[in-house]
Coordinates of N, CA, C and O in Angstrom, one line a residue:
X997 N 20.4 -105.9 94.9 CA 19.7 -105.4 93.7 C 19.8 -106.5 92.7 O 20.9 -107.0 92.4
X998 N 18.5 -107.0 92.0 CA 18.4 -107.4 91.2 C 18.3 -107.3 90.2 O 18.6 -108.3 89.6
X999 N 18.0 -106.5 89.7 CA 18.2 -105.3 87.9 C 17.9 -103.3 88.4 O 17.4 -102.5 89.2
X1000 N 18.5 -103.7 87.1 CA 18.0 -101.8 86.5 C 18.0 -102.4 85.3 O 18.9 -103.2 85.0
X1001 N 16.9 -101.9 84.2 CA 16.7 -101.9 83.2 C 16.3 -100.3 82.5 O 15.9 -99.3 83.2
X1002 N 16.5 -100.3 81.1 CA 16.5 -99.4 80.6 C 15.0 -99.7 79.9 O 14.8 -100.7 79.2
X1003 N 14.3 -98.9 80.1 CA 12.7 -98.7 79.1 C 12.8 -99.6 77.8 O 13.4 -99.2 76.8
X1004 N 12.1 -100.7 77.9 CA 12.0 -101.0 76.1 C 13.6 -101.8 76.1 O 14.1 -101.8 75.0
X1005 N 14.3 -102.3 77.1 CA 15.7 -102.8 76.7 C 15.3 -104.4 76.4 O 14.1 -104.9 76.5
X1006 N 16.4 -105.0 75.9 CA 15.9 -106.1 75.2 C 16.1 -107.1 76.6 O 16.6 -106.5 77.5
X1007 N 15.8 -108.2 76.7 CA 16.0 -109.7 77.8 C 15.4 -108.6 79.4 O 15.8 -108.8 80.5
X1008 N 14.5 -107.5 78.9 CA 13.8 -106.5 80.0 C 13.3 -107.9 81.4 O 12.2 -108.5 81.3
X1009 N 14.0 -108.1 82.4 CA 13.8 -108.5 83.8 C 13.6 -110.0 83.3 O 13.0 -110.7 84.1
X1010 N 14.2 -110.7 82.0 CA 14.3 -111.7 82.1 C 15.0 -113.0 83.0 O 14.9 -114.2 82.9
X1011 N 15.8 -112.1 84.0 CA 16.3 -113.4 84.9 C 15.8 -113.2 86.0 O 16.7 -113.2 86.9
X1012 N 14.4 -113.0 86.4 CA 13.8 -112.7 87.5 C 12.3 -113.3 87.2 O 11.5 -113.0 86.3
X1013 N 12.0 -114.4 88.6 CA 11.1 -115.7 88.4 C 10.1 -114.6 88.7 O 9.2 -114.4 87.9
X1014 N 10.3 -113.8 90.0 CA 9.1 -112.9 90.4 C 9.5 -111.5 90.7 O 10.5 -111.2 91.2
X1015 N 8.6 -110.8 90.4 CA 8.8 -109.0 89.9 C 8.4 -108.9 91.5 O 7.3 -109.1 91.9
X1016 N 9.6 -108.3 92.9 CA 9.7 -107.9 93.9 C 8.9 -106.6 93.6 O 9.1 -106.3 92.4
X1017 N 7.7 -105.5 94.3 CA 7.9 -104.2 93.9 C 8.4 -103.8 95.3 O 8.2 -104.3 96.4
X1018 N 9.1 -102.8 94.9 CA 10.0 -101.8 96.0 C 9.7 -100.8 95.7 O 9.8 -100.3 94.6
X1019 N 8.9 -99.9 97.2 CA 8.0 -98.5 97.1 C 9.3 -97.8 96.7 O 10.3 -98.4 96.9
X1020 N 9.4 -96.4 96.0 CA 10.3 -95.6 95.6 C 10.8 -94.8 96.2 O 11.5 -93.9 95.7
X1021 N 10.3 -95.3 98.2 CA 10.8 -94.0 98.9 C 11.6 -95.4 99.9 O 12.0 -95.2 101.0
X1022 N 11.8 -96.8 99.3 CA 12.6 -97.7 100.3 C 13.7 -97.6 100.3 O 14.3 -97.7 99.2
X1023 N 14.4 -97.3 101.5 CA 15.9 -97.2 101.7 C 16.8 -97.1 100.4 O 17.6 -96.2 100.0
X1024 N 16.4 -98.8 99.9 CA 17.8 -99.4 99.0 C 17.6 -98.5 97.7 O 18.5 -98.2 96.9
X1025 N 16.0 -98.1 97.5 CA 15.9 -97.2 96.2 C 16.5 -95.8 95.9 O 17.1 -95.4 94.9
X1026 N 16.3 -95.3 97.2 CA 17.4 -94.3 97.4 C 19.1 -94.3 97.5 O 20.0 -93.4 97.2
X1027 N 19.1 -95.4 97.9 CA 20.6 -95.7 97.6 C 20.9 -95.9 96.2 O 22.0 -95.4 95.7
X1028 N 19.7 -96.8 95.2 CA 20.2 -96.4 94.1 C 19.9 -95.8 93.4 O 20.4 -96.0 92.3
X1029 N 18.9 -94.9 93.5 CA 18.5 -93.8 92.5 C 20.1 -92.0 93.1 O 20.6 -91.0 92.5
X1030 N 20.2 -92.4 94.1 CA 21.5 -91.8 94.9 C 22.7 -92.2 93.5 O 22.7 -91.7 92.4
X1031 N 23.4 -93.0 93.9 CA 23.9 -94.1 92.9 C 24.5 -93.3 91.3 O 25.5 -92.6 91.0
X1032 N 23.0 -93.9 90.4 CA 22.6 -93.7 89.2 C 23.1 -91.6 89.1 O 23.6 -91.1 88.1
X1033 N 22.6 -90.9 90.4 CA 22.5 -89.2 90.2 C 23.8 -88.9 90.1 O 24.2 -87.9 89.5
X1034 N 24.8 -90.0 91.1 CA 26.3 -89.5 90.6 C 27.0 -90.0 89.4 O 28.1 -89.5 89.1
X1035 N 26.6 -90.9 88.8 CA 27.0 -91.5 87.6 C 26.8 -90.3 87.1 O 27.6 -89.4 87.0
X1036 N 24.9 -90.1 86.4 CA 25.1 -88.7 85.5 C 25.7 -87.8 85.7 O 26.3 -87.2 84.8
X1037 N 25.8 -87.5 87.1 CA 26.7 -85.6 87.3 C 27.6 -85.8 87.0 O 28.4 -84.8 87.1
X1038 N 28.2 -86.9 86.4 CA 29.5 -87.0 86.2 C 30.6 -87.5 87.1 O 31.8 -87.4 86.9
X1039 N 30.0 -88.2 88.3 CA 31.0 -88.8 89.2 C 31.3 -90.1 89.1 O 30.8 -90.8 88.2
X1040 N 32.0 -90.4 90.0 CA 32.8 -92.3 89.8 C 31.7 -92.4 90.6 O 31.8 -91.3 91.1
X1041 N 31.0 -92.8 91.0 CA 30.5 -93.9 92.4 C 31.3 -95.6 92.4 O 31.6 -96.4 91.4
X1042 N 31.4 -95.7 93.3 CA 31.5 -97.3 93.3 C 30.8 -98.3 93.6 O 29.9 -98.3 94.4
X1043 N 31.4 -99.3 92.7 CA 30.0 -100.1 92.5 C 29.9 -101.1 94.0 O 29.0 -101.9 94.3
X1044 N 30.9 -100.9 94.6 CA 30.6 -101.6 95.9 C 29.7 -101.0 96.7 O 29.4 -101.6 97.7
X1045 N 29.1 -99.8 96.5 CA 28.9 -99.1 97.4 C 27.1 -99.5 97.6 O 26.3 -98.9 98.3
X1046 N 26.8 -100.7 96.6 CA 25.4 -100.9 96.1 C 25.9 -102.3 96.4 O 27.1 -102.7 96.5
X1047 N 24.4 -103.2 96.6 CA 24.6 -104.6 97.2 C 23.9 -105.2 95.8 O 22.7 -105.0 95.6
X1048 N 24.6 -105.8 95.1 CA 24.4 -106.2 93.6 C 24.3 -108.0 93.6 O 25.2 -108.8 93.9
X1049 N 23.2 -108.4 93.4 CA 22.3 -110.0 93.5 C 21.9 -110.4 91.9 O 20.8 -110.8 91.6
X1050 N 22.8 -110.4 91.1 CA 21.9 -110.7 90.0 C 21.7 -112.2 89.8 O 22.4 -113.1 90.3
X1051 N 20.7 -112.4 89.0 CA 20.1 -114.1 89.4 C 20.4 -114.5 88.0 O 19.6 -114.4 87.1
X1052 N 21.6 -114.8 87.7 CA 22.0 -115.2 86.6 C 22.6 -116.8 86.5 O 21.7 -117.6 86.6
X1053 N 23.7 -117.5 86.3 CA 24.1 -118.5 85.9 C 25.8 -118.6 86.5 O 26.6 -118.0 85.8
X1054 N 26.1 -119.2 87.2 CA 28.0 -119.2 87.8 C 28.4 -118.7 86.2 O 28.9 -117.6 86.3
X1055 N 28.3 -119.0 85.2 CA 29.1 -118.3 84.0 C 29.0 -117.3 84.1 O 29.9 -116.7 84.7
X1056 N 27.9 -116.3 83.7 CA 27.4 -115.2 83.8 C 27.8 -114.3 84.5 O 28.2 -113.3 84.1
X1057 N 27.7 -114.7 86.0 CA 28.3 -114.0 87.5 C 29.6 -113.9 87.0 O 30.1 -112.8 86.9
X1058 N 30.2 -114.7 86.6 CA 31.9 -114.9 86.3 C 32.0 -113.5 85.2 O 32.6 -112.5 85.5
X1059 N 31.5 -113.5 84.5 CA 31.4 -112.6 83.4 C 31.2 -110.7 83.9 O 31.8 -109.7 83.6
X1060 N 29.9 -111.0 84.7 CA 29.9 -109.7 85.1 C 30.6 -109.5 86.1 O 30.4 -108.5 86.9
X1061 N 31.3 -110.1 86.3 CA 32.6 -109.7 87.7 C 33.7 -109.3 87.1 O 34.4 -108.5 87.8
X1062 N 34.2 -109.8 85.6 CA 35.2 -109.0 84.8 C 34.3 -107.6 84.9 O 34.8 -106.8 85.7
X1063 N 33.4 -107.2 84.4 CA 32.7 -106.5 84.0 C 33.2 -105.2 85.2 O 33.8 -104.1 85.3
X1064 N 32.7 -105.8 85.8 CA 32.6 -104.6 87.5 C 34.4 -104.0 87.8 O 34.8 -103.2 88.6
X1065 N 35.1 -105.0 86.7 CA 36.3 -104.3 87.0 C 37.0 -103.2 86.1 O 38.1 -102.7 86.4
X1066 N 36.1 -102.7 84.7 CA 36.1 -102.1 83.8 C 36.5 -100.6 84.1 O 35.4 -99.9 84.3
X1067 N 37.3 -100.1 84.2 CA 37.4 -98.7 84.5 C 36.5 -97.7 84.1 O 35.7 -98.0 83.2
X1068 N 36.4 -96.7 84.5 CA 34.9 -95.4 84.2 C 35.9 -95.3 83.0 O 37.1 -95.6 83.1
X1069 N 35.2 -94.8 81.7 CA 35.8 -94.1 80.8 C 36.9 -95.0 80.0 O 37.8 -94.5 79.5
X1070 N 36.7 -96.2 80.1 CA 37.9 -97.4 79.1 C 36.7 -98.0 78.9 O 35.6 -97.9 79.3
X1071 N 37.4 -98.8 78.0 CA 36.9 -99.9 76.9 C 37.2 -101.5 77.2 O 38.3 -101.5 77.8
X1072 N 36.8 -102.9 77.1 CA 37.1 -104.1 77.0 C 36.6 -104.5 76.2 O 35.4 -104.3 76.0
X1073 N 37.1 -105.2 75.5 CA 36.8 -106.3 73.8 C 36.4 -107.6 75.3 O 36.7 -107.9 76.5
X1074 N 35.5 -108.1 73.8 CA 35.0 -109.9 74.3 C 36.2 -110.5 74.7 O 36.4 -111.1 75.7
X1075 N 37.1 -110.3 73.7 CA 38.3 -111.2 73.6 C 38.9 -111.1 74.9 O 39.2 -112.1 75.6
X1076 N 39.0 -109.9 75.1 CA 40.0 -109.5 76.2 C 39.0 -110.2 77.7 O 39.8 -110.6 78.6
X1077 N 37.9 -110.4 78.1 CA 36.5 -110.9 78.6 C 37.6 -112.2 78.8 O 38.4 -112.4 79.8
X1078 N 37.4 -113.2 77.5 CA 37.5 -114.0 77.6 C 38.7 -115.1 77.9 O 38.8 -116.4 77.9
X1079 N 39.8 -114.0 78.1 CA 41.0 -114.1 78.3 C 41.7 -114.3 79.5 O 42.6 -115.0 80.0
X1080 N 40.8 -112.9 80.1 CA 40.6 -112.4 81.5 C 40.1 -114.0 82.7 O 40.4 -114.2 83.8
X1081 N 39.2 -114.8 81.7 CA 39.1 -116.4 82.1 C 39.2 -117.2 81.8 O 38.1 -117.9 81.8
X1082 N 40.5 -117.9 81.4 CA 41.1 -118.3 80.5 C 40.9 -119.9 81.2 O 40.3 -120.8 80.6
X1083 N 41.3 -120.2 82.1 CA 40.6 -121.2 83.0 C 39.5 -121.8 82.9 O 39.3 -122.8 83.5
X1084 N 38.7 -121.4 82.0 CA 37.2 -122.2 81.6 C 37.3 -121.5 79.7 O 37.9 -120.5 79.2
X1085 N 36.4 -122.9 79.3 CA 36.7 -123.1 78.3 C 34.8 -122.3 77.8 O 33.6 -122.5 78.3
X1086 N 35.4 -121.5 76.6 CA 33.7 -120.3 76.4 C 34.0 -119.9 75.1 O 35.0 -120.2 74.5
X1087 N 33.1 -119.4 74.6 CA 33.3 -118.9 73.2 C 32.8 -117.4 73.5 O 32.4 -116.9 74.5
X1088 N 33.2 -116.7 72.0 CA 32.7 -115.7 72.0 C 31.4 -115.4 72.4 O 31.1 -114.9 73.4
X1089 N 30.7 -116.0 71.4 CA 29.0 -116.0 71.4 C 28.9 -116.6 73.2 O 28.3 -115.6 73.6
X1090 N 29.0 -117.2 74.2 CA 28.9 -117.6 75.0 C 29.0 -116.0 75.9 O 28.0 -115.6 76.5
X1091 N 30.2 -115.3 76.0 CA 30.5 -114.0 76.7 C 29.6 -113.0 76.1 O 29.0 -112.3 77.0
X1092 N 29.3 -112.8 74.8 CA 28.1 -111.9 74.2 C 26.7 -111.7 74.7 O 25.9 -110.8 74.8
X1093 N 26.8 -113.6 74.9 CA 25.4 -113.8 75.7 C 25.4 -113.5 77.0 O 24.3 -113.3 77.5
X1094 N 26.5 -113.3 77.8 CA 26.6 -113.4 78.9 C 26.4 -111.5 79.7 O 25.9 -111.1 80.8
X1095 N 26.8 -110.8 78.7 CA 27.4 -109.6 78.5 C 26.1 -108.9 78.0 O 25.7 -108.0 78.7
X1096 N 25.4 -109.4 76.8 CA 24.1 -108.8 76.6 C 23.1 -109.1 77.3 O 22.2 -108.3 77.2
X1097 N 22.9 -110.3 78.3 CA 22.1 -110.3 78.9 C 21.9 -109.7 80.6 O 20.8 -109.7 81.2
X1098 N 23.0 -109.3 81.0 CA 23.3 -107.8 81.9 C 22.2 -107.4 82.4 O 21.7 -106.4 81.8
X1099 N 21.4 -108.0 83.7 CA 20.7 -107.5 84.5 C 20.7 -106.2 85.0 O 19.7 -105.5 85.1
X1100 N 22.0 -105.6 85.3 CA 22.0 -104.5 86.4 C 22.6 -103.4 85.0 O 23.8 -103.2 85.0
X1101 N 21.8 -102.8 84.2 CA 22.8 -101.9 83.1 C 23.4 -101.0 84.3 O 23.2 -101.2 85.5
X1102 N 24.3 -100.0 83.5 CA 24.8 -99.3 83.8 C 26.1 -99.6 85.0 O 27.3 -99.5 85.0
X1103 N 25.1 -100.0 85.8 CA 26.1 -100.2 87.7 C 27.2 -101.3 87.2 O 28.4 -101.2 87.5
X1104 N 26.5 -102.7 86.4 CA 27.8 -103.3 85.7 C 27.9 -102.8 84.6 O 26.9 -102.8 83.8
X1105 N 29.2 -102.1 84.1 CA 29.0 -101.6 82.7 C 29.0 -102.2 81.6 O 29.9 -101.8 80.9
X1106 N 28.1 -103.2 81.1 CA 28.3 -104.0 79.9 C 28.2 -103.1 78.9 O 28.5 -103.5 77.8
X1107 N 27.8 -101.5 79.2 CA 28.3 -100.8 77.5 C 29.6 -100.1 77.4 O 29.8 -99.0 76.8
X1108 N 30.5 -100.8 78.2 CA 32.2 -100.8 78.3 C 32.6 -102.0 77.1 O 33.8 -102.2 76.7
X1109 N 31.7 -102.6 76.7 CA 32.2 -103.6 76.0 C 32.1 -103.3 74.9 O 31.0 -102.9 74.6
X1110 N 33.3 -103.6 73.7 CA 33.5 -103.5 72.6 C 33.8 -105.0 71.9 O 34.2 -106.0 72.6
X1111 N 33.6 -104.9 70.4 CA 34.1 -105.7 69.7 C 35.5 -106.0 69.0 O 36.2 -105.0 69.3
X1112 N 36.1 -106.7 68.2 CA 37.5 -106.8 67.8 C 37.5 -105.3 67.0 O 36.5 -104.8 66.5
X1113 N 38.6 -104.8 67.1 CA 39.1 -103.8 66.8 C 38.2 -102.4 66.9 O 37.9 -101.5 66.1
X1114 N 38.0 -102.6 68.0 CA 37.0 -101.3 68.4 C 35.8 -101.0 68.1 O 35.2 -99.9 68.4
X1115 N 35.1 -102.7 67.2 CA 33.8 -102.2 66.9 C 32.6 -102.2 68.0 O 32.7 -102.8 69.0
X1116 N 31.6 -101.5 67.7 CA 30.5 -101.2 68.5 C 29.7 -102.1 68.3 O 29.1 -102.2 67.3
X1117 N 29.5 -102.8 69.1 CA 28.5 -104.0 69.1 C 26.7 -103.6 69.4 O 26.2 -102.4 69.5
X1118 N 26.0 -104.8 69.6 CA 24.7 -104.7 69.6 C 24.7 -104.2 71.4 O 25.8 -104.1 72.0
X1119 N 23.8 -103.9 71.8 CA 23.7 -103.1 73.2 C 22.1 -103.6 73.4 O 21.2 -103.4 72.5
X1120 N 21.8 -104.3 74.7 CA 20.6 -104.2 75.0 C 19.6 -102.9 74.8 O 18.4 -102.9 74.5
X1121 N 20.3 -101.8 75.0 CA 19.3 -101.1 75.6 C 19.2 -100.1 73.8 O 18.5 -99.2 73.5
X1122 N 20.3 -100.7 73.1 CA 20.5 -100.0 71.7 C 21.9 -99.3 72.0 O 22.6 -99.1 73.0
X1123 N 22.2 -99.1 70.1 CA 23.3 -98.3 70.0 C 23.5 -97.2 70.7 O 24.4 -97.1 71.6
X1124 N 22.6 -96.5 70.1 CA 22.9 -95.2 70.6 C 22.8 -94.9 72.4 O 23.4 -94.0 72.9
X1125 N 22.0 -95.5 72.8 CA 22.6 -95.7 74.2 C 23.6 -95.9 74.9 O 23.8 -95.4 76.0
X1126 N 24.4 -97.1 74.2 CA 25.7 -97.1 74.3 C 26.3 -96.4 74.2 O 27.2 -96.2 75.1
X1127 N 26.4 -95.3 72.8 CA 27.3 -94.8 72.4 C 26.9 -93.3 73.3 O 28.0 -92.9 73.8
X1128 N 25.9 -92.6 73.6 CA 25.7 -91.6 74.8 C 26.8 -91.8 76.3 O 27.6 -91.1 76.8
X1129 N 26.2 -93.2 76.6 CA 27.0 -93.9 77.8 C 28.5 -93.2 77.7 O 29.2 -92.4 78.4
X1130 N 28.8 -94.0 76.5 CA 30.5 -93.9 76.2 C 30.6 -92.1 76.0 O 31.3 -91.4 76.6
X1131 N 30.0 -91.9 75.4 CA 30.0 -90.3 75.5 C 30.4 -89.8 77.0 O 31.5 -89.6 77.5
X1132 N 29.5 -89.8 77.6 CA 29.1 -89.3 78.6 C 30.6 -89.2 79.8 O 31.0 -88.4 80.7
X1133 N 30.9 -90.7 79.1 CA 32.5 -91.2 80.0 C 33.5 -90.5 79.6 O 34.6 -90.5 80.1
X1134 N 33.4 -89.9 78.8 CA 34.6 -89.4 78.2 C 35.3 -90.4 77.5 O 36.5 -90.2 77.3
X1135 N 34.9 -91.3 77.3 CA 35.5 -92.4 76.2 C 35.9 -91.5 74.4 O 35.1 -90.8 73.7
X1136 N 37.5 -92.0 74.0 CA 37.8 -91.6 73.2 C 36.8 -92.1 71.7 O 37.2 -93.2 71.3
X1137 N 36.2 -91.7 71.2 CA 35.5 -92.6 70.2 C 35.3 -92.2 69.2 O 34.2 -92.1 68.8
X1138 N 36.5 -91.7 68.5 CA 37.2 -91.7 67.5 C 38.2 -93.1 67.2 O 38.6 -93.5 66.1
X1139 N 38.5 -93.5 68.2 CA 39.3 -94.9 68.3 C 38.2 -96.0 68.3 O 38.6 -97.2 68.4
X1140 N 36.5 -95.8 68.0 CA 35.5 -96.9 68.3 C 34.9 -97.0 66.4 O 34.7 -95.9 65.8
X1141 N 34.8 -98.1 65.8 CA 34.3 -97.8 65.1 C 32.2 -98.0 65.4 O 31.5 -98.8 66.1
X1142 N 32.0 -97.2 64.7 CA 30.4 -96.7 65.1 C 29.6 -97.1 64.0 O 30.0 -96.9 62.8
X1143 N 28.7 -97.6 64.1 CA 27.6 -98.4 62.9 C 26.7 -96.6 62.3 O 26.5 -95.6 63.0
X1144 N 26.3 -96.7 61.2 CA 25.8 -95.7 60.7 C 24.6 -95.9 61.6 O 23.9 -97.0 61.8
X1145 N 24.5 -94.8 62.2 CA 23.1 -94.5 62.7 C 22.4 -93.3 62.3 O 23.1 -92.4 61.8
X1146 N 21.1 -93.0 62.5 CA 20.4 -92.0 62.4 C 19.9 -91.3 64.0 O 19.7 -92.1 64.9
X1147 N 19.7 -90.2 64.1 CA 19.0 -89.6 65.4 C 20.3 -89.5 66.5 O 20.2 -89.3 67.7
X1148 N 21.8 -89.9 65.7 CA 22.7 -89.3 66.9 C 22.5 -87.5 66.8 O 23.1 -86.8 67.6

């Protein structure tokens, strides 16, 4: 798999030279519309259990491979990202970029990621999608600080 994107998400299929279409009744779609049905009902799926190809950059891959290790329902700061690869030399803004530009939402969870001291950062797909996500996980977020929003 090459992406899942969210309607209207921002860097929408930007690391992809040519838009594959895959009929909605092909194998792999079912495997991951299968997938995505146990996330919502509220199940773990594993992310192994999906063949994940994103066409990103050796940094990037590096990045969303922390990512894929993020527990359902926990949190990881940049910092903590960047620590986790401490062996190559990156900046914040370098992992943000790496982390917001997140081909596969959801299946890698880049809205597991937080900022220094629990703040809620920018989210491709938006706040409040994140912050549903994290809902949804049962993430404690009362410990998150949350940007004033409207239409929670």
């Amino acid at each position: 798999m090459h992406g899942i994107w969210f309607e209207n998400q921002k860097y929408f299929q930007d690391s992809l030279t040519e838009m594959p279409i895959i009929d909605e009744i092909h194998p792999y779609s079912l495997v991951v519309k299968s997938w995505l049905s146990h996330y919502f009902n509220g199940e773990r799926p594993a992310i192994d259990e999906l063949i994940l190809s994103p066409n990103v950059t050796n940094f990037r891959k590096r990045v969303l491979n922390v990512l894929q290790e993020i527990p359902y329902g926990e949190t990881i700061s940049y910092k903590e990202i960047g620590q986790s690869m401490a062996n190559s030399p990156m900046s914040a803004q370098a992992i943000g970029g790496a982390v917001g530009h997140n081909p596969i939402a959801i299946v890698i969870p880049c809205h597991r990621v937080v900022g220094a001291n629990g703040n809620l950062t920018g989210y491709a797909a938006g706040i409040n999608t994140k912050i549903k996500l994290l809902a949804h996980e049962h993430v404690n977020l009362d410990n998150l600080f949350i940007p004033n929003q409207k239409g929670l």
